[in-house]
Coordinates of C-alpha atoms in Angstrom, one line a residue:
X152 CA 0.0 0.0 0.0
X153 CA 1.5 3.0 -1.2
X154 CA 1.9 6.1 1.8
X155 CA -0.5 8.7 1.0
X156 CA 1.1 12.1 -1.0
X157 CA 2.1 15.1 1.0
X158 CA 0.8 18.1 0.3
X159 CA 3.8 20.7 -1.1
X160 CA 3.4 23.2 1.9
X161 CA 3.4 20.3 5.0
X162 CA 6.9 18.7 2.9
X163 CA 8.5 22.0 2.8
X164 CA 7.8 22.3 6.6
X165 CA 9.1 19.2 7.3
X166 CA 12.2 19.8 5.2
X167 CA 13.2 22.9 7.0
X168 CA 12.4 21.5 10.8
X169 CA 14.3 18.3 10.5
X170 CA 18.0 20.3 10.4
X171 CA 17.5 22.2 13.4
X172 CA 16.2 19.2 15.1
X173 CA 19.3 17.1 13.8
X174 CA 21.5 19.9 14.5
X175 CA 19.9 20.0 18.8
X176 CA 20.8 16.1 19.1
X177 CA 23.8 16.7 17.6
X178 CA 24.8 19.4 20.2
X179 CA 22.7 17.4 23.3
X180 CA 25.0 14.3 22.1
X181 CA 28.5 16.7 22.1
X182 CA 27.3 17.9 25.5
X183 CA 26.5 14.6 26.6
X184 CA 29.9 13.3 25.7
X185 CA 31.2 16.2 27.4
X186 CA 30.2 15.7 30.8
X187 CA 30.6 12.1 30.4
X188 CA 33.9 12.6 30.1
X189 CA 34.3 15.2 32.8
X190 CA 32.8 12.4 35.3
X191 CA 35.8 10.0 34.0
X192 CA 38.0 12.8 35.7
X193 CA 39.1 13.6 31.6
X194 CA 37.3 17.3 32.0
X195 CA 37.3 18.2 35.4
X196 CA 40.0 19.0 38.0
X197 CA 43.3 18.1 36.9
X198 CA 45.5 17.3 39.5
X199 CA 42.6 14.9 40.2
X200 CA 45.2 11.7 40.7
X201 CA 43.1 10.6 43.4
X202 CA 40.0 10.8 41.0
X203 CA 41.8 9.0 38.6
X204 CA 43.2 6.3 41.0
X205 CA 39.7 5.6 42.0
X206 CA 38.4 5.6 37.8
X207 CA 41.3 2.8 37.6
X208 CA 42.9 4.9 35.2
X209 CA 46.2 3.6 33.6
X210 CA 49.4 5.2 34.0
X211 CA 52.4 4.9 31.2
X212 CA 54.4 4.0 34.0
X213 CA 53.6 0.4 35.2
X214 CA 53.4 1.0 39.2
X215 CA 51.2 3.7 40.1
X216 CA 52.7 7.1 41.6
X217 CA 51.3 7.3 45.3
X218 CA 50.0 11.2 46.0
X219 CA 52.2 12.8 47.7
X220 CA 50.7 14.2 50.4
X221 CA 51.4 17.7 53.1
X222 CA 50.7 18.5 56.5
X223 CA 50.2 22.2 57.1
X224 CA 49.7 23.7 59.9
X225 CA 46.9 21.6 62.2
X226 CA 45.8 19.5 59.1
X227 CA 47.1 16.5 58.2
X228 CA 46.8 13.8 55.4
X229 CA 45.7 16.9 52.8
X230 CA 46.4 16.9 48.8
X231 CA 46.7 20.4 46.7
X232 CA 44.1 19.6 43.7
X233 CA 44.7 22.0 40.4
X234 CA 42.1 22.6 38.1
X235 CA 42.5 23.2 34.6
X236 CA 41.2 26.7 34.5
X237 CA 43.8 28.8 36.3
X238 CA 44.3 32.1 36.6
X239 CA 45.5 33.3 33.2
X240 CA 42.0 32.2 31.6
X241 CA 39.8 33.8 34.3
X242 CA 42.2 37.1 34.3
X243 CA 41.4 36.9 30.1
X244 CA 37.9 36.4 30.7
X245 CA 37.6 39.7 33.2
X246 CA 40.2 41.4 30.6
X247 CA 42.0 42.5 34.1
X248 CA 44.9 41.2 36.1
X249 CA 44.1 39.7 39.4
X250 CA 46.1 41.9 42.6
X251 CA 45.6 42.6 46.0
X252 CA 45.4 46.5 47.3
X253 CA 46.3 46.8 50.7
X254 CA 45.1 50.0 51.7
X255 CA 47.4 50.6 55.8
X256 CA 47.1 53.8 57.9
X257 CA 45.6 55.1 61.3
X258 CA 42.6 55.0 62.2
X259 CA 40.7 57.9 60.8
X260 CA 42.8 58.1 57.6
X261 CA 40.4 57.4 55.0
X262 CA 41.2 54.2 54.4
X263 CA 37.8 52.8 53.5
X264 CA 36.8 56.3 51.4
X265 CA 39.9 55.4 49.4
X266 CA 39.0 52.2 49.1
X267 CA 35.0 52.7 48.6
X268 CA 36.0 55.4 45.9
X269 CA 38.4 53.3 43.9
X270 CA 35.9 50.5 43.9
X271 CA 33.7 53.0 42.1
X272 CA 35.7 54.3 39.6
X273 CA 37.4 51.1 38.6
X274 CA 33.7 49.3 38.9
X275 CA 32.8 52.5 36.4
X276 CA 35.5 51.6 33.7
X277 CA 34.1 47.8 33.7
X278 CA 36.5 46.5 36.4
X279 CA 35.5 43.5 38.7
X280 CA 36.8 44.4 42.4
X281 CA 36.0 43.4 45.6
X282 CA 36.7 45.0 48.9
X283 CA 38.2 43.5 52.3
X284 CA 37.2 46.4 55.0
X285 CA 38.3 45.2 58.0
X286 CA 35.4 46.4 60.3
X287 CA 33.0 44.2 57.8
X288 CA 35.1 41.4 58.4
X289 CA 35.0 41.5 61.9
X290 CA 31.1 41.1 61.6
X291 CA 31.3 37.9 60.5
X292 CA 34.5 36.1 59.3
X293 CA 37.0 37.3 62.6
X294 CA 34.3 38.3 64.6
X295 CA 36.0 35.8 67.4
X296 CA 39.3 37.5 67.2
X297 CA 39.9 40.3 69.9
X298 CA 42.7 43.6 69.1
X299 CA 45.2 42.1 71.2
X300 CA 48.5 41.8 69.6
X301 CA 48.3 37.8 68.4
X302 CA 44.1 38.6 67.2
X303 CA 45.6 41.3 65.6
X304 CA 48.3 39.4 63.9
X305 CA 45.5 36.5 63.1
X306 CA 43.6 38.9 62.2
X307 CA 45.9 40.3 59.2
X308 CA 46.2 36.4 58.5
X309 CA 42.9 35.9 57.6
X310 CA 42.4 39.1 55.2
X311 CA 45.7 38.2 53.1
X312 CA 44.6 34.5 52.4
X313 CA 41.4 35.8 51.3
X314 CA 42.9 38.4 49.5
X315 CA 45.0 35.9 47.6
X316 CA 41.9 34.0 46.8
X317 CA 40.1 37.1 45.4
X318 CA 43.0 37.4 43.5
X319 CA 43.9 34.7 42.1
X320 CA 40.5 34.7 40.6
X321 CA 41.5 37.5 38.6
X322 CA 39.3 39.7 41.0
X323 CA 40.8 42.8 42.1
X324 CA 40.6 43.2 46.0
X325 CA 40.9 45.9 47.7
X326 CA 42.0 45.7 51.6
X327 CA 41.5 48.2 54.0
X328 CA 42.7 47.5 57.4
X329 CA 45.0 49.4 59.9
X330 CA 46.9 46.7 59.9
X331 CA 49.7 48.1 62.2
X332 CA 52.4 45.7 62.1
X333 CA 54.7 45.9 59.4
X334 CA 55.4 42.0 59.9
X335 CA 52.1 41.0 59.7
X336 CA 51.7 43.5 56.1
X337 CA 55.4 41.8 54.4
X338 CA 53.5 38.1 55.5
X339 CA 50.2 39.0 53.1
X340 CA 52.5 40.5 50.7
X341 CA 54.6 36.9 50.2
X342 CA 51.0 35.8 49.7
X343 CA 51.0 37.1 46.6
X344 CA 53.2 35.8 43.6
X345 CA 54.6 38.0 41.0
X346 CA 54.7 41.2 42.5
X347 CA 50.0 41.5 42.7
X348 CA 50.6 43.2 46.3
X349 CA 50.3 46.9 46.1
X350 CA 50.3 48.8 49.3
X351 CA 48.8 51.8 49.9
X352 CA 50.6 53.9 53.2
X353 CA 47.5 56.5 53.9
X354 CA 50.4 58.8 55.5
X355 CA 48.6 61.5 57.6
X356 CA 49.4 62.8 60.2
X357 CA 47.7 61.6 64.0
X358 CA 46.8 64.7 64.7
X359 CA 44.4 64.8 61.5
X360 CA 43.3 61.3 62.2
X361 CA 42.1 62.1 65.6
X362 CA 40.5 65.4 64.9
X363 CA 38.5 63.2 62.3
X364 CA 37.7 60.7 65.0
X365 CA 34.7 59.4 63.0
X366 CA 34.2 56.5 65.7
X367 CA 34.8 58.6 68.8
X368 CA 37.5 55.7 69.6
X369 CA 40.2 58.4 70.1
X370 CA 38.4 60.0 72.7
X371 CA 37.6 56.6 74.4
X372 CA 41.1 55.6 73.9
X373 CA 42.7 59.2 75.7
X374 CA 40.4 58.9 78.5
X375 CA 41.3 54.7 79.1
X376 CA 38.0 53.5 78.2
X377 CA 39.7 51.3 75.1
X378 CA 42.6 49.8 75.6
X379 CA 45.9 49.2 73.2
X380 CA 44.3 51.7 70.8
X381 CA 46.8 52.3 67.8
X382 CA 48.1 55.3 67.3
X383 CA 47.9 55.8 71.3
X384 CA 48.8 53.3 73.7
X385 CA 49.5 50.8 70.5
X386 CA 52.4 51.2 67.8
X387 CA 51.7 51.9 64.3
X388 CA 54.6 50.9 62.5
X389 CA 54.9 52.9 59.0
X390 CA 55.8 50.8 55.8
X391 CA 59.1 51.5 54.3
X392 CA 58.7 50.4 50.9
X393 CA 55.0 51.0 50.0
X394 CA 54.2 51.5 46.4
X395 CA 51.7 54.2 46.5
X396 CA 51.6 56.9 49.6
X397 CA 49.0 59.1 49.7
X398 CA 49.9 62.4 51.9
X399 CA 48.2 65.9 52.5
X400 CA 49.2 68.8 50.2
X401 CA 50.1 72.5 51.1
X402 CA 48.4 71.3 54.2
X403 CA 44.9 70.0 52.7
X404 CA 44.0 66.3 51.9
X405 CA 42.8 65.6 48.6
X406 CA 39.4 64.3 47.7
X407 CA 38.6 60.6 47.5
X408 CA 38.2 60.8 43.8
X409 CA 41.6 62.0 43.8
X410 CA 42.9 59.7 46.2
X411 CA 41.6 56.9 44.5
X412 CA 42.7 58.2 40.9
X413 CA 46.4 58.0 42.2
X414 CA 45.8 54.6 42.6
X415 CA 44.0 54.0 39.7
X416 CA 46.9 55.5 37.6
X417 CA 49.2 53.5 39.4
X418 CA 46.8 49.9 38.2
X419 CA 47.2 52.0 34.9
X420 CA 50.8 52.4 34.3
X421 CA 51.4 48.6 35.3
X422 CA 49.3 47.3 33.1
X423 CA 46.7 45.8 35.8
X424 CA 43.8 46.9 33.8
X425 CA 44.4 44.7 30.5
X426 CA 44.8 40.5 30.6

């Protein structure tokens, strides 16, 4: 029994649905084989030997290499896992370069309206940033840690490893913390490979600082009512070697925007603005 004719109009129809519809599968079945193959540990993390160990995986060499792993610090028994997706392709895909801004100075310096205002303009010219203000962070992420010295020091700790994560992400962060301790600053700067730490000295003058006194801790530290206040019973210890200083001229300060345009120059000039 012959299959009944088709009308011109309902062939045509079928004739220009079936490619799209071929071409869908076609794409479903190249996903498919995608993710198949990222669940055999061939798309996923590299570094994944212990993936692959478990897959059964063969190895060119005929006795499999046992993972070598570390013990740092309190944890034992861990293993470092890289990914294939480092930081080169995620700086390309934010068309930025990844770098930590620590922003140091007393307390009243304008530290977080340098960093607030650099986020802006850098967030204005398409720039991904984050920031690290180190009053936020003690609402939540060092909110156990006290301002004696060692908090202090654990404090600092804390910020820089995030910072390194933010970077490394091709993010760029932008810390704002007293952070008095020049030791504790130099141990966030080794954080960072290849020269990504830029510090920012906020170099005014205490006098300034505590006239500011946006907190009123100045007031409570001169009459006792906070202890190991920096600045005045606490040391501030002034970097030495800081890449940007930002100081008060013929006796003014500048405005955040042109605070945070010295910096910006400064991402400029070094190419921290291009992948």
């Amino acid at each position: 029994m012959s299959s009944p004719s088709i009308p011109p109009p309902l062939l045509l129809l079928r004739a220009s649905t079936s490619a799209p519809l071929a071409v869908n599968w076609r794409k479903r079945a190249t996903c498919a084989s995608v993710a198949v193959a990222a669940l055999a540990g061939d798309g996923g993390c590299a570094g994944s030997g212990m993936e692959q160990l478990r897959q059964g995986k063969a190895s060119s060499s005929p006795v499999q290499e046992k993972p070598v792993m570390s013990n740092i610090g309190k944890s034992t028994n861990i293993l470092w896992h890289d990914c294939p997706i480092g930081q080169p392709e995620r700086q390309k895909l934010l068309g930025q370069k990844g770098c930590v801004i620590w922003i140091t100075g007393l307390s009243g310096s304008g530290k977080s309206t340098v960093a607030c205002a650099l986020s802006r303009e850098l967030h204005c010219r398409g720039h991904h940033t984050y920031v690290l203000d180190g009053d936020n962070l003690r609402h939540g992420l060092n909110r156990d840690l006290s301002f004696k010295a060692e908090d202090r020091t654990e404090n600092i700790r804390r910020v820089g490893e995030v910072a390194k994560l933010f970077a490394d992400a091709g993010t760029i962060c932008i810390a704002s913390l007293i952070s008095p301790y020049r030791r504790d600053r130099d141990a966030c700067r080794a954080l960072v490979p290849d020269s990504r730490f830029i510090e920012v000295f906020m170099d005014l003058p205490l006098e300034i600082c505590e006239a500011r006194d946006p907190k009123g801790l100045y007031k409570l530290a001169r009459t006792g009512k906070i202890k190991g206040f920096t600045g005045v019973d606490d040391p501030y210890e002034s970097p030495v070697n800081s890449e940007i200083v930002i100081k008060m001229e013929d006796g003014e300060c500048p405005s955040p925007k042109a605070m945070a345009m010295q910096v910006l120059l400064y991402l400029e000039q070094n190419g921290y603005l291009q992948a």
